Short mmCIF file of C-alpha atoms in Angstrom, two decimals:
data_model
loop_
_atom_site.label_atom_id
_atom_site.label_comp_id
_atom_site.label_asym_id
_atom_site.label_seq_id
_atom_site.Cartn_x
_atom_site.Cartn_y
_atom_site.Cartn_z
CA UNK N 1 -3.50 18.15 -21.92
CA UNK N 2 -5.00 19.92 -18.91
CA UNK N 3 -8.31 18.15 -19.52
CA UNK N 4 -6.57 14.79 -19.79
CA UNK N 5 -4.64 15.39 -16.57
CA UNK N 6 -7.86 16.25 -14.72
CA UNK N 7 -9.49 13.01 -15.89
CA UNK N 8 -6.36 11.04 -14.94
CA UNK N 9 -6.47 12.51 -11.42
CA UNK N 10 -10.17 11.71 -11.07
CA UNK N 11 -9.79 8.09 -12.22
CA UNK N 12 -6.66 7.58 -10.11
CA UNK N 13 -8.04 9.09 -6.89
CA UNK N 14 -11.36 7.29 -7.27
CA UNK N 15 -9.65 3.89 -7.25
CA UNK N 16 -6.63 4.40 -5.01
CA UNK N 17 -8.73 5.73 -2.15
CA UNK N 18 -10.91 2.65 -2.08
CA UNK N 19 -10.33 0.13 0.69
CA UNK N 20 -10.34 -2.64 -1.91
CA UNK N 21 -7.19 -1.19 -3.53
CA UNK N 22 -5.33 -1.08 -0.23
CA UNK N 23 -6.45 -4.59 0.71
CA UNK N 24 -5.55 -6.16 -2.65
CA UNK N 25 -2.20 -4.36 -2.78
CA UNK N 26 -1.22 -5.76 0.61
CA UNK N 27 -2.80 -9.18 0.23
CA UNK N 28 -1.71 -9.98 -3.34
CA UNK N 29 1.99 -10.65 -2.48
CA UNK N 30 0.85 -12.68 0.52
CA UNK N 31 -1.56 -14.60 -1.70
CA UNK N 32 1.15 -15.30 -4.30
CA UNK N 33 3.49 -16.59 -1.61
CA UNK N 34 0.68 -18.68 -0.13
CA UNK N 35 -0.08 -20.23 -3.53
CA UNK N 36 3.56 -21.27 -3.85
CA UNK N 37 3.88 -22.56 -0.29
CA UNK N 38 0.42 -24.15 0.01
CA UNK N 39 1.16 -27.32 -2.03
CA UNK N 40 4.16 -28.14 0.17
CA UNK N 41 2.18 -27.51 3.36
CA UNK N 42 -0.72 -29.60 2.10
CA UNK N 43 1.63 -32.48 1.32
CA UNK N 44 3.28 -32.05 4.73
CA UNK N 45 0.14 -32.01 6.85
CA UNK N 46 -2.30 -34.01 4.75
CA UNK N 47 -1.13 -37.38 6.02
CA UNK N 48 -4.03 -39.78 6.35
CA UNK N 49 -4.67 -42.32 9.10
CA UNK N 50 -2.39 -45.33 9.32
CA UNK N 51 -3.75 -48.19 7.22
CA UNK N 52 -3.35 -51.76 8.47
CA UNK N 53 -3.05 -54.25 5.66
CA UNK N 54 -3.01 -58.01 6.29
CA UNK N 55 -0.62 -59.82 3.94
CA UNK N 56 -1.12 -63.39 2.73
CA UNK N 57 2.08 -64.32 0.91
CA UNK N 58 2.02 -67.76 -0.68
CA UNK N 59 5.50 -67.27 -2.14
CA UNK N 60 7.19 -66.50 1.17
CA UNK N 61 9.43 -63.96 -0.59
CA UNK N 62 7.63 -60.65 -0.27
CA UNK N 63 5.87 -60.39 3.10
CA UNK N 64 9.02 -60.56 5.29
CA UNK N 65 10.58 -57.69 3.33
CA UNK N 66 7.66 -55.31 3.17
CA UNK N 67 8.50 -52.18 5.16
CA UNK N 68 5.80 -50.45 7.20
CA UNK N 69 5.69 -46.69 7.65
CA UNK N 70 3.48 -43.98 9.11
CA UNK N 71 0.88 -44.49 6.38
CA UNK N 72 0.83 -48.26 5.90
CA UNK N 73 1.45 -51.12 8.34
CA UNK N 74 1.88 -54.58 6.83
CA UNK N 75 0.83 -57.57 9.01
CA UNK N 76 1.69 -61.04 7.61
CA UNK N 77 -0.97 -63.62 8.51
CA UNK N 78 -1.52 -67.37 7.96
CA UNK N 79 -5.27 -67.31 7.35
CA UNK N 80 -6.94 -68.44 4.16
CA UNK N 81 -8.03 -65.65 1.86
CA UNK N 82 -11.77 -66.20 2.32
CA UNK N 83 -11.45 -66.28 6.10
CA UNK N 84 -9.27 -63.19 6.18
CA UNK N 85 -11.72 -61.22 4.04
CA UNK N 86 -14.60 -62.12 6.39
CA UNK N 87 -12.80 -61.72 9.73
CA UNK N 88 -10.41 -58.79 9.22
CA UNK N 89 -12.96 -56.10 8.43
CA UNK N 90 -11.27 -53.84 10.99
CA UNK N 91 -8.20 -53.71 8.71
CA UNK N 92 -7.96 -51.49 5.67
CA UNK N 93 -7.68 -54.54 3.50
CA UNK N 94 -6.07 -57.88 2.69
CA UNK N 95 -3.11 -58.14 0.30
CA UNK N 96 -2.86 -61.45 -1.57
CA UNK N 97 0.47 -62.49 -3.15
CA UNK N 98 0.50 -65.65 -5.28
CA UNK N 99 3.02 -68.48 -5.01
CA UNK N 100 4.44 -67.88 -8.50
CA UNK N 101 4.90 -64.15 -8.07
CA UNK N 102 8.39 -64.23 -9.65
CA UNK N 103 7.08 -65.75 -12.89
CA UNK N 104 3.71 -64.00 -12.73
CA UNK N 105 4.13 -60.47 -11.28
CA UNK N 106 0.43 -59.76 -11.86
CA UNK N 107 -0.61 -62.31 -9.23
CA UNK N 108 -1.12 -59.59 -6.63
CA UNK N 109 -4.56 -58.61 -5.32
CA UNK N 110 -5.71 -56.04 -2.77
CA UNK N 111 -9.11 -56.58 -1.13
CA UNK N 112 -9.85 -53.17 0.40
CA UNK N 113 -12.61 -52.57 2.95
CA UNK N 114 -12.94 -48.95 1.76
CA UNK N 115 -11.94 -46.91 -1.25
CA UNK N 116 -8.27 -47.15 -2.15
CA UNK N 117 -6.02 -44.41 -3.55
CA UNK N 118 -3.43 -44.13 -6.29
CA UNK N 119 -0.64 -43.21 -3.87
CA UNK N 120 -1.34 -46.25 -1.67
CA UNK N 121 -1.42 -48.65 -4.59
CA UNK N 122 1.77 -47.13 -6.02
CA UNK N 123 3.52 -47.52 -2.65
CA UNK N 124 2.54 -51.20 -2.45
CA UNK N 125 3.49 -52.10 -6.02
CA UNK N 126 6.72 -50.11 -5.74
CA UNK N 127 7.91 -52.14 -2.75
CA UNK N 128 6.92 -55.43 -4.36
CA UNK N 129 8.69 -54.54 -7.61
CA UNK N 130 11.91 -53.70 -5.76
CA UNK N 131 11.77 -56.96 -3.79
CA UNK N 132 11.19 -59.04 -6.91
CA UNK N 133 14.01 -57.30 -8.82
CA UNK N 134 16.42 -57.96 -5.97
CA UNK N 135 15.31 -61.60 -5.83
CA UNK N 136 15.83 -62.06 -9.57
CA UNK N 137 19.33 -60.55 -9.35
CA UNK N 138 20.26 -63.16 -6.74
CA UNK N 139 19.88 -65.82 -9.42
CA UNK N 140 23.08 -64.50 -11.02
CA UNK N 141 24.98 -65.46 -7.82
CA UNK N 142 26.96 -62.23 -7.58
CA UNK N 143 28.75 -61.74 -4.26
CA UNK N 144 28.13 -58.56 -2.29
CA UNK N 145 25.35 -57.63 -4.71
CA UNK N 146 23.75 -55.03 -2.45
CA UNK N 147 27.04 -53.27 -1.79
CA UNK N 148 27.71 -53.18 -5.54
CA UNK N 149 24.27 -51.72 -6.24
CA UNK N 150 24.77 -49.06 -3.57
CA UNK N 151 28.21 -48.23 -4.92
CA UNK N 152 27.09 -47.73 -8.50
CA UNK N 153 24.25 -45.33 -7.59
CA UNK N 154 25.32 -41.90 -8.84
CA UNK N 155 23.73 -38.46 -8.66
CA UNK N 156 24.83 -36.00 -11.35
CA UNK N 157 24.66 -32.24 -10.72
CA UNK N 158 24.76 -30.33 -13.99
CA UNK N 159 26.34 -26.87 -13.95
CA UNK N 160 25.22 -24.65 -16.85
CA UNK N 161 27.21 -21.67 -18.08
CA UNK N 162 26.41 -19.04 -20.71
CA UNK N 163 29.12 -19.35 -23.34
CA UNK N 164 27.45 -16.68 -25.47
CA UNK N 165 27.94 -14.12 -22.69
CA UNK N 166 31.58 -14.83 -21.88
CA UNK N 167 34.10 -17.24 -23.43
CA UNK N 168 37.05 -16.11 -21.32
CA UNK N 169 35.56 -16.82 -17.90
CA UNK N 170 32.73 -19.03 -16.72
CA UNK N 171 29.43 -17.13 -16.60
CA UNK N 172 26.97 -19.06 -14.44
CA UNK N 173 23.57 -19.42 -16.13
CA UNK N 174 20.42 -18.88 -14.07
CA UNK N 175 18.84 -22.00 -12.62
CA UNK N 176 16.26 -23.40 -15.02
CA UNK N 177 14.04 -24.37 -12.10
CA UNK N 178 14.12 -20.83 -10.71
CA UNK N 179 13.67 -19.33 -14.18
CA UNK N 180 10.71 -21.60 -14.93
CA UNK N 181 8.96 -20.81 -11.64
CA UNK N 182 9.63 -17.08 -12.05
CA UNK N 183 8.43 -17.18 -15.66
CA UNK N 184 5.17 -18.85 -14.69
CA UNK N 185 4.51 -16.34 -11.91
CA UNK N 186 5.31 -13.29 -14.06
CA UNK N 187 3.27 -14.60 -16.98
CA UNK N 188 0.22 -15.17 -14.78
CA UNK N 189 0.64 -11.72 -13.20
CA UNK N 190 0.53 -10.11 -16.65
CA UNK N 191 -2.45 -12.26 -17.62
CA UNK N 192 -4.41 -11.14 -14.55
CA UNK N 193 -3.43 -7.49 -14.94
CA UNK N 194 -4.56 -7.32 -18.56
CA UNK N 195 -7.93 -8.90 -17.81
CA UNK N 196 -8.66 -7.19 -14.49
CA UNK N 197 -7.59 -3.65 -15.32
CA UNK N 198 -8.84 -3.81 -18.91
CA UNK N 199 -12.26 -4.95 -17.71
CA UNK N 200 -12.15 -2.18 -15.10
CA UNK N 201 -11.93 0.45 -17.85
CA UNK N 202 -14.78 -1.16 -19.78
CA UNK N 203 -17.08 -1.33 -16.75
CA UNK N 204 -16.27 2.29 -15.85
CA UNK N 205 -17.25 3.47 -19.32
CA UNK N 206 -20.49 1.44 -19.24
CA UNK N 207 -21.47 2.81 -15.82
CA UNK N 208 -20.81 6.42 -16.79
CA UNK N 209 -22.64 5.95 -20.07
CA UNK N 210 -25.72 4.54 -18.29
CA UNK N 211 -25.65 7.40 -15.79
CA UNK N 212 -25.43 9.92 -18.63
CA UNK N 213 -22.23 11.27 -17.09
CA UNK N 214 -20.39 11.01 -20.40
CA UNK N 215 -22.88 13.32 -22.11
CA UNK N 216 -22.08 16.03 -19.58
CA UNK N 217 -18.31 15.45 -19.73
CA UNK N 218 -18.05 15.56 -23.53
CA UNK N 219 -19.57 19.03 -23.47
CA UNK N 220 -16.32 20.21 -21.87
CA UNK N 221 -13.75 17.74 -23.21
CA UNK N 222 -13.17 15.89 -26.47
CA UNK N 223 -14.10 12.16 -26.54
CA UNK N 224 -10.46 11.30 -27.34
CA UNK N 225 -9.20 13.23 -24.30
CA UNK N 226 -11.85 11.54 -22.16
CA UNK N 227 -10.81 8.07 -23.29
CA UNK N 228 -7.09 8.77 -22.87
CA UNK N 229 -7.61 10.26 -19.41
CA UNK N 230 -9.60 7.23 -18.31
CA UNK N 231 -7.03 4.78 -19.71
CA UNK N 232 -4.02 6.58 -18.23
CA UNK N 233 -5.76 7.10 -14.88
CA UNK N 234 -6.37 3.38 -14.41
CA UNK N 235 -2.86 2.70 -15.77
CA UNK N 236 -1.44 4.86 -12.98
CA UNK N 237 -3.27 2.67 -10.46
CA UNK N 238 -1.70 -0.46 -11.96
CA UNK N 239 1.76 1.12 -11.98
CA UNK N 240 1.47 2.20 -8.33
CA UNK N 241 0.44 -1.32 -7.37
CA UNK N 242 3.40 -2.90 -9.19
CA UNK N 243 5.82 -0.37 -7.67
CA UNK N 244 4.54 -1.12 -4.16
CA UNK N 245 4.96 -4.85 -4.74
CA UNK N 246 8.43 -4.29 -6.16
CA UNK N 247 9.53 -2.25 -3.14
CA UNK N 248 8.14 -4.87 -0.77
CA UNK N 249 9.86 -7.77 -2.53
CA UNK N 250 13.15 -5.90 -2.97
CA UNK N 251 13.11 -4.90 0.68
CA UNK N 252 12.31 -8.39 1.96
CA UNK N 253 14.71 -10.14 -0.43
CA UNK N 254 17.68 -7.81 -0.09
CA UNK N 255 17.50 -6.70 3.54
CA UNK N 256 15.15 -8.85 5.63
CA UNK N 257 15.74 -12.36 4.25
CA UNK N 258 19.57 -12.29 4.58
CA UNK N 259 19.17 -11.42 8.27
CA UNK N 260 16.81 -14.34 8.86
CA UNK N 261 18.76 -17.02 7.00
CA UNK N 262 21.37 -19.17 8.79
CA UNK N 263 25.02 -18.34 8.22
CA UNK N 264 25.56 -21.64 6.38
CA UNK N 265 22.77 -20.84 3.93
CA UNK N 266 24.15 -17.36 3.26
CA UNK N 267 27.60 -18.83 2.68
CA UNK N 268 26.09 -21.21 0.15
CA UNK N 269 24.26 -18.35 -1.55
CA UNK N 270 27.50 -16.35 -1.83
CA UNK N 271 29.27 -19.39 -3.30
CA UNK N 272 26.53 -19.73 -5.92
CA UNK N 273 26.81 -16.03 -6.83
CA UNK N 274 30.58 -16.37 -7.26
CA UNK N 275 30.13 -19.29 -9.67
CA UNK N 276 31.24 -22.00 -7.24
CA UNK N 277 28.09 -24.11 -6.75
CA UNK N 278 30.10 -27.23 -5.91
CA UNK N 279 31.35 -25.58 -2.73
CA UNK N 280 27.84 -24.57 -1.77
CA UNK N 281 25.85 -27.75 -2.27
CA UNK N 282 27.32 -29.81 0.54
CA UNK N 283 24.30 -30.85 2.59
CA UNK N 284 22.02 -28.28 0.94
CA UNK N 285 19.60 -28.39 -1.96
CA UNK N 286 21.32 -26.70 -4.93
CA UNK N 287 18.04 -25.52 -6.44
CA UNK N 288 17.04 -23.94 -3.13
CA UNK N 289 20.37 -22.12 -3.04
CA UNK N 290 19.83 -20.90 -6.60
CA UNK N 291 16.38 -19.61 -5.63
CA UNK N 292 17.72 -17.81 -2.56
CA UNK N 293 20.56 -16.33 -4.60
CA UNK N 294 18.03 -14.94 -7.11
CA UNK N 295 15.64 -13.55 -4.49
CA UNK N 296 18.40 -11.84 -2.51
CA UNK N 297 20.14 -10.44 -5.62
CA UNK N 298 19.11 -6.76 -5.68
CA UNK N 299 20.16 -6.22 -9.29
CA UNK N 300 18.24 -9.27 -10.55
CA UNK N 301 15.04 -8.41 -8.68
CA UNK N 302 15.13 -4.76 -9.79
CA UNK N 303 15.67 -5.83 -13.41
CA UNK N 304 12.67 -8.19 -13.25
CA UNK N 305 10.39 -5.53 -11.78
CA UNK N 306 11.49 -2.84 -14.24
CA UNK N 307 10.63 -5.18 -17.10
CA UNK N 308 7.38 -6.12 -15.38
CA UNK N 309 6.47 -2.44 -15.02
CA UNK N 310 7.19 -1.70 -18.69
CA UNK N 311 5.20 -4.66 -20.00
CA UNK N 312 2.32 -4.16 -17.56
CA UNK N 313 2.03 -0.52 -18.67
CA UNK N 314 2.39 -1.25 -22.40
CA UNK N 315 0.13 -4.30 -22.39
CA UNK N 316 -2.50 -2.51 -20.36
CA UNK N 317 -2.47 0.53 -22.68
CA UNK N 318 -2.95 -1.72 -25.71
CA UNK N 319 -5.82 -3.76 -24.30
CA UNK N 320 -7.54 -1.03 -22.29
CA UNK N 321 -8.05 1.02 -25.46
CA UNK N 322 -9.96 -1.91 -26.94
CA UNK N 323 -11.91 -2.49 -23.73
CA UNK N 324 -12.84 1.20 -23.62
CA UNK N 325 -14.11 1.01 -27.21
CA UNK N 326 -16.26 -2.03 -26.35
CA UNK N 327 -17.61 -0.32 -23.22
CA UNK N 328 -18.63 2.75 -25.21
CA UNK N 329 -20.49 0.64 -27.78
CA UNK N 330 -22.87 -1.15 -25.37
CA UNK N 331 -25.24 -0.26 -22.55
CA UNK N 332 -24.58 -3.13 -20.11
CA UNK N 333 -22.01 -5.75 -19.20
CA UNK N 334 -24.10 -8.59 -20.64
CA UNK N 335 -24.03 -7.05 -24.12
CA UNK N 336 -20.30 -6.47 -23.80
CA UNK N 337 -19.53 -10.18 -23.38
CA UNK N 338 -19.94 -10.91 -27.09
CA UNK N 339 -17.93 -7.93 -28.29
CA UNK N 340 -15.09 -8.46 -25.82
CA UNK N 341 -14.54 -12.05 -26.93
CA UNK N 342 -12.12 -11.00 -29.74
CA UNK N 343 -10.18 -9.07 -27.07
CA UNK N 344 -9.95 -11.81 -24.45
CA UNK N 345 -9.04 -14.58 -26.91
CA UNK N 346 -5.51 -13.17 -27.59
CA UNK N 347 -4.93 -12.92 -23.83
CA UNK N 348 -5.95 -16.56 -23.37
CA UNK N 349 -3.80 -17.51 -26.38
CA UNK N 350 -0.86 -15.71 -24.76
CA UNK N 351 -1.30 -17.76 -21.60
CA UNK N 352 -1.40 -21.03 -23.56
CA UNK N 353 1.63 -19.94 -25.60
CA UNK N 354 3.49 -19.10 -22.39
CA UNK N 355 3.08 -22.67 -21.12
CA UNK N 356 4.50 -24.03 -24.38
CA UNK N 357 7.22 -21.39 -24.68
CA UNK N 358 8.64 -22.07 -21.21
CA UNK N 359 9.67 -25.55 -22.42
CA UNK N 360 11.94 -23.91 -25.01
CA UNK N 361 12.32 -20.15 -24.44
CA UNK N 362 14.65 -19.74 -27.44
CA UNK N 363 12.47 -21.39 -30.08
CA UNK N 364 11.16 -19.59 -33.15
CA UNK N 365 7.63 -19.76 -31.76
CA UNK N 366 8.79 -18.23 -28.49
CA UNK N 367 10.45 -15.35 -30.34
CA UNK N 368 7.44 -14.45 -32.49
CA UNK N 369 4.90 -14.78 -29.70
CA UNK N 370 7.05 -12.41 -27.63
CA UNK N 371 7.14 -9.87 -30.50
CA UNK N 372 3.46 -9.94 -31.55
CA UNK N 373 1.97 -7.15 -29.39
CA UNK N 374 -1.21 -9.02 -28.44
CA UNK N 375 0.77 -11.84 -26.81
CA UNK N 376 4.15 -10.24 -26.08
CA UNK N 377 3.46 -8.92 -22.54
CA UNK N 378 2.68 -12.37 -21.14
CA UNK N 379 5.11 -14.42 -23.23
CA UNK N 380 8.09 -12.05 -22.98
CA UNK N 381 7.79 -11.77 -19.21
CA UNK N 382 7.89 -15.57 -19.04
CA UNK N 383 11.10 -15.58 -21.12
CA UNK N 384 13.01 -12.77 -19.39
CA UNK N 385 14.11 -14.86 -16.33
CA UNK N 386 16.01 -17.17 -18.73
CA UNK N 387 18.39 -14.36 -19.66
CA UNK N 388 17.36 -13.72 -23.26
CA UNK N 389 19.21 -11.07 -25.32
CA UNK N 390 18.43 -7.47 -24.43
CA UNK N 391 17.68 -6.53 -28.04
CA UNK N 392 14.72 -8.92 -28.10
CA UNK N 393 13.24 -7.23 -25.02
CA UNK N 394 13.80 -3.79 -26.57
CA UNK N 395 12.25 -4.85 -29.89
CA UNK N 396 9.23 -6.33 -28.10
CA UNK N 397 8.68 -3.11 -26.13
CA UNK N 398 9.07 -0.95 -29.25
CA UNK N 399 6.49 -2.96 -31.19
CA UNK N 400 4.14 -3.04 -28.18
CA UNK N 401 4.15 0.72 -27.60
CA UNK N 402 3.93 1.48 -31.34
CA UNK N 403 0.92 -0.83 -31.55
CA UNK N 404 -0.66 1.03 -28.65
CA UNK N 405 -0.55 4.27 -30.63
CA UNK N 406 -2.32 2.65 -33.58
CA UNK N 407 -4.85 0.93 -31.31
CA UNK N 408 -5.69 4.21 -29.56
CA UNK N 409 -6.46 5.79 -32.93
CA UNK N 410 -8.64 2.81 -33.88
CA UNK N 411 -10.44 2.66 -30.51
CA UNK N 412 -10.98 6.43 -30.41
CA UNK N 413 -12.95 6.23 -33.68
CA UNK N 414 -15.34 3.75 -32.07
CA UNK N 415 -15.38 5.54 -28.73
CA UNK N 416 -16.45 8.95 -30.08
CA UNK N 417 -19.48 7.38 -31.81
CA UNK N 418 -20.34 4.70 -29.26
CA UNK N 419 -20.70 6.96 -26.23
CA UNK N 420 -23.74 8.58 -27.86
CA UNK N 421 -25.38 5.29 -28.92
CA UNK N 422 -28.12 3.82 -26.71
CA UNK N 423 -30.56 0.95 -26.88
CA UNK N 424 -28.78 -1.15 -29.50
CA UNK N 425 -25.91 -3.60 -29.41
CA UNK N 426 -23.77 -2.99 -32.51
CA UNK N 427 -22.27 -5.77 -34.60
CA UNK N 428 -18.60 -6.01 -35.51
CA UNK N 429 -19.47 -4.77 -39.00
CA UNK N 430 -21.08 -1.66 -37.54
CA UNK N 431 -18.04 -1.01 -35.34
CA UNK N 432 -15.82 -1.10 -38.43
CA UNK N 433 -18.21 1.33 -40.12
CA UNK N 434 -17.80 3.72 -37.16
CA UNK N 435 -14.04 3.64 -37.67
CA UNK N 436 -14.47 4.92 -41.24
CA UNK N 437 -16.59 7.88 -40.15
CA UNK N 438 -14.85 11.21 -40.67
CA UNK N 439 -14.16 13.35 -37.65
#
């Protein structure tokens, strides 16, 4: 154990003291937040120039009702179509509406002077469709039609409760929107951790093997101790990184964010936590309140990060043993690409399964993919925000860590032979033969 601890310290110190570790640890939460906020900012500030569109309406029904906005300005004109197309080249285009537009809704043409876009065309057809529907309803001669239509518009807010958790009092279920977003983020975090840190172990083994460092080290330590020390040393780096992120997010969510939010928003968040969302949604987005309630809930955030830590550690241990075995069997990264394909495929499969599982986190497929150790870290972390039973999480962790023990034994058989092999890329059949060698 003393040899293993020395190797763990070496691997840990070598990586933690690098500037890249400090930079990625600080920037990764910022990058994750930026990835979530960027689409909204892009939509907010990506407005294009105002487009002037000349409208020739032979029906006389549509043009007077077209509404201009910051993106499109409609200008009804009396020119003939051919003349308008030749003269109005300074406009974005000419919109032609036929005389029988009510009977023939396809009699609409846009002659653009530059490339059009899907959003622009959808905005134009959407307005025309609404105008034509209103005009057709007038044929039924219903008085106060617009007031009736406005009165019958209804928005339903569905409140979901967990009856399986409490049948005596209402137990508010987590927001599906918040759970879905959290599940996606956690699943992708596990996916990146398994690939990045697993590949880090493999590259470290290849570099030390090429430098003949391993030959010197195995004269003082057993190959199994060397592999375990390397795996656990890099695992410690991953754990430290997750803990730092957890402390940052818990601190910001539980102490900083409540001080920055308006009093009305905090009152809404408290109403959501107490199971009274109806009192909190007046003038505020209910999903936003659910998200704020989750982020500022210390118990919820700690639970998520404890589970993340357990699955990051277990998933990394499982995959890093295989990556270490592959690294010991080859001399360069190029040769490793073929052998590591059977390792990366389950990780990719887990990501694809996660996307399908999020649609129904309680399905049979979701259960089994979250139990199978090769996919469970990614899939189970995507399911946890939905509030699945605790026994499923415990069973998944038990199978994952038990599989790690078996995988270490398997990988160690390859590792102890591979670190002394040079100049030849072994086949999968040869790797299996190495496993059967006696110690």
